[in-house]
Amino acid sequence: KKRKRRVLFSKAQTFELERRFRHQRYLSAPEREHLASLLKLTPTQVKIWFQNHRYKMKRARVEQGIAGSTGILGGGGLAGGGGGGGG
């Protein structure tokens, strides 16, 4: 079974998706259909974009929380070994 190629959204599509996301983090099926037809995308592409964007926002918030609370955790002393970084 052949995998679909990764779709890159145009600047205009990304701009509109982000604008809509700021107003509304979840779309109903009819809203998704409407936005998809406006942007010449499939409703599934819009759905996945919203899912991914919600996850990115959540992850960014969690990382900010970790970065902001180093004082509580004992804050990166030499004995701590650093942790957290890398991939």
XYZ file of C-alpha atoms in Angstrom:
87
model
C 0.000 0.000 0.000
C 1.526 3.269 -1.142
C 1.827 6.109 1.355
C 0.404 9.487 0.429
C 2.919 12.267 -0.068
C 3.149 14.929 2.574
C 1.093 17.991 1.683
C 2.618 21.419 2.186
C 0.043 24.121 2.788
C 0.381 27.458 1.026
C 1.084 30.599 3.050
C -2.504 31.724 2.501
C -3.927 28.389 3.670
C -1.739 28.354 6.790
C -2.638 31.970 7.552
C -6.363 31.233 7.320
C -6.100 28.004 9.344
C -4.173 29.818 12.095
C -6.598 32.745 12.065
C -9.525 30.356 12.446
C -7.718 28.373 15.146
C -7.251 31.532 17.256
C -11.019 32.056 17.272
C -12.050 28.439 17.556
C -9.918 25.470 18.593
C -12.513 22.861 17.607
C -14.578 22.778 14.410
C -17.836 20.926 13.842
C -18.114 18.757 10.726
C -20.045 21.399 8.716
C -17.565 24.116 9.740
C -14.693 21.860 8.719
C -16.324 21.146 5.335
C -16.863 24.857 4.735
C -13.308 25.835 5.664
C -11.919 22.989 3.551
C -13.838 24.103 0.469
C -12.719 27.721 0.987
C -9.081 26.655 1.169
C -9.263 23.974 -1.557
C -8.359 21.253 0.967
C -10.129 18.093 2.066
C -12.044 18.111 5.377
C -9.617 15.430 6.589
C -6.634 17.713 5.936
C -8.320 20.473 7.941
C -9.162 18.050 10.755
C -5.593 16.753 10.983
C -4.157 20.287 10.842
C -6.344 21.288 13.805
C -5.369 18.145 15.745
C -1.673 18.757 15.116
C -1.946 22.437 15.965
C -3.747 21.708 19.254
C -0.982 19.262 20.148
C 1.750 21.786 19.261
C 0.092 24.462 21.396
C -0.256 22.043 24.299
C 3.363 20.905 24.002
C 4.617 24.501 23.832
C 2.644 25.308 26.997
C 4.087 22.284 28.808
C 7.637 23.222 27.760
C 7.106 26.798 28.959
C 5.835 25.406 32.245
C 8.958 23.285 32.657
C 11.247 26.189 31.728
C 9.411 28.507 34.112
C 9.561 26.176 37.115
C 13.286 25.358 37.297
C 13.501 27.095 40.689
C 11.047 24.584 42.148
C 12.807 21.606 40.575
C 16.231 22.589 41.866
C 17.246 24.381 38.686
C 19.966 22.809 36.568
C 22.878 22.568 39.017
C 26.003 20.746 37.807
C 25.238 17.589 39.789
C 21.798 17.353 38.144
C 23.109 16.095 34.824
C 21.045 18.557 32.797
C 18.357 16.153 31.548
C 15.417 17.146 29.378
C 17.295 18.128 26.204
C 18.335 16.081 23.203
C 16.145 13.999 20.942
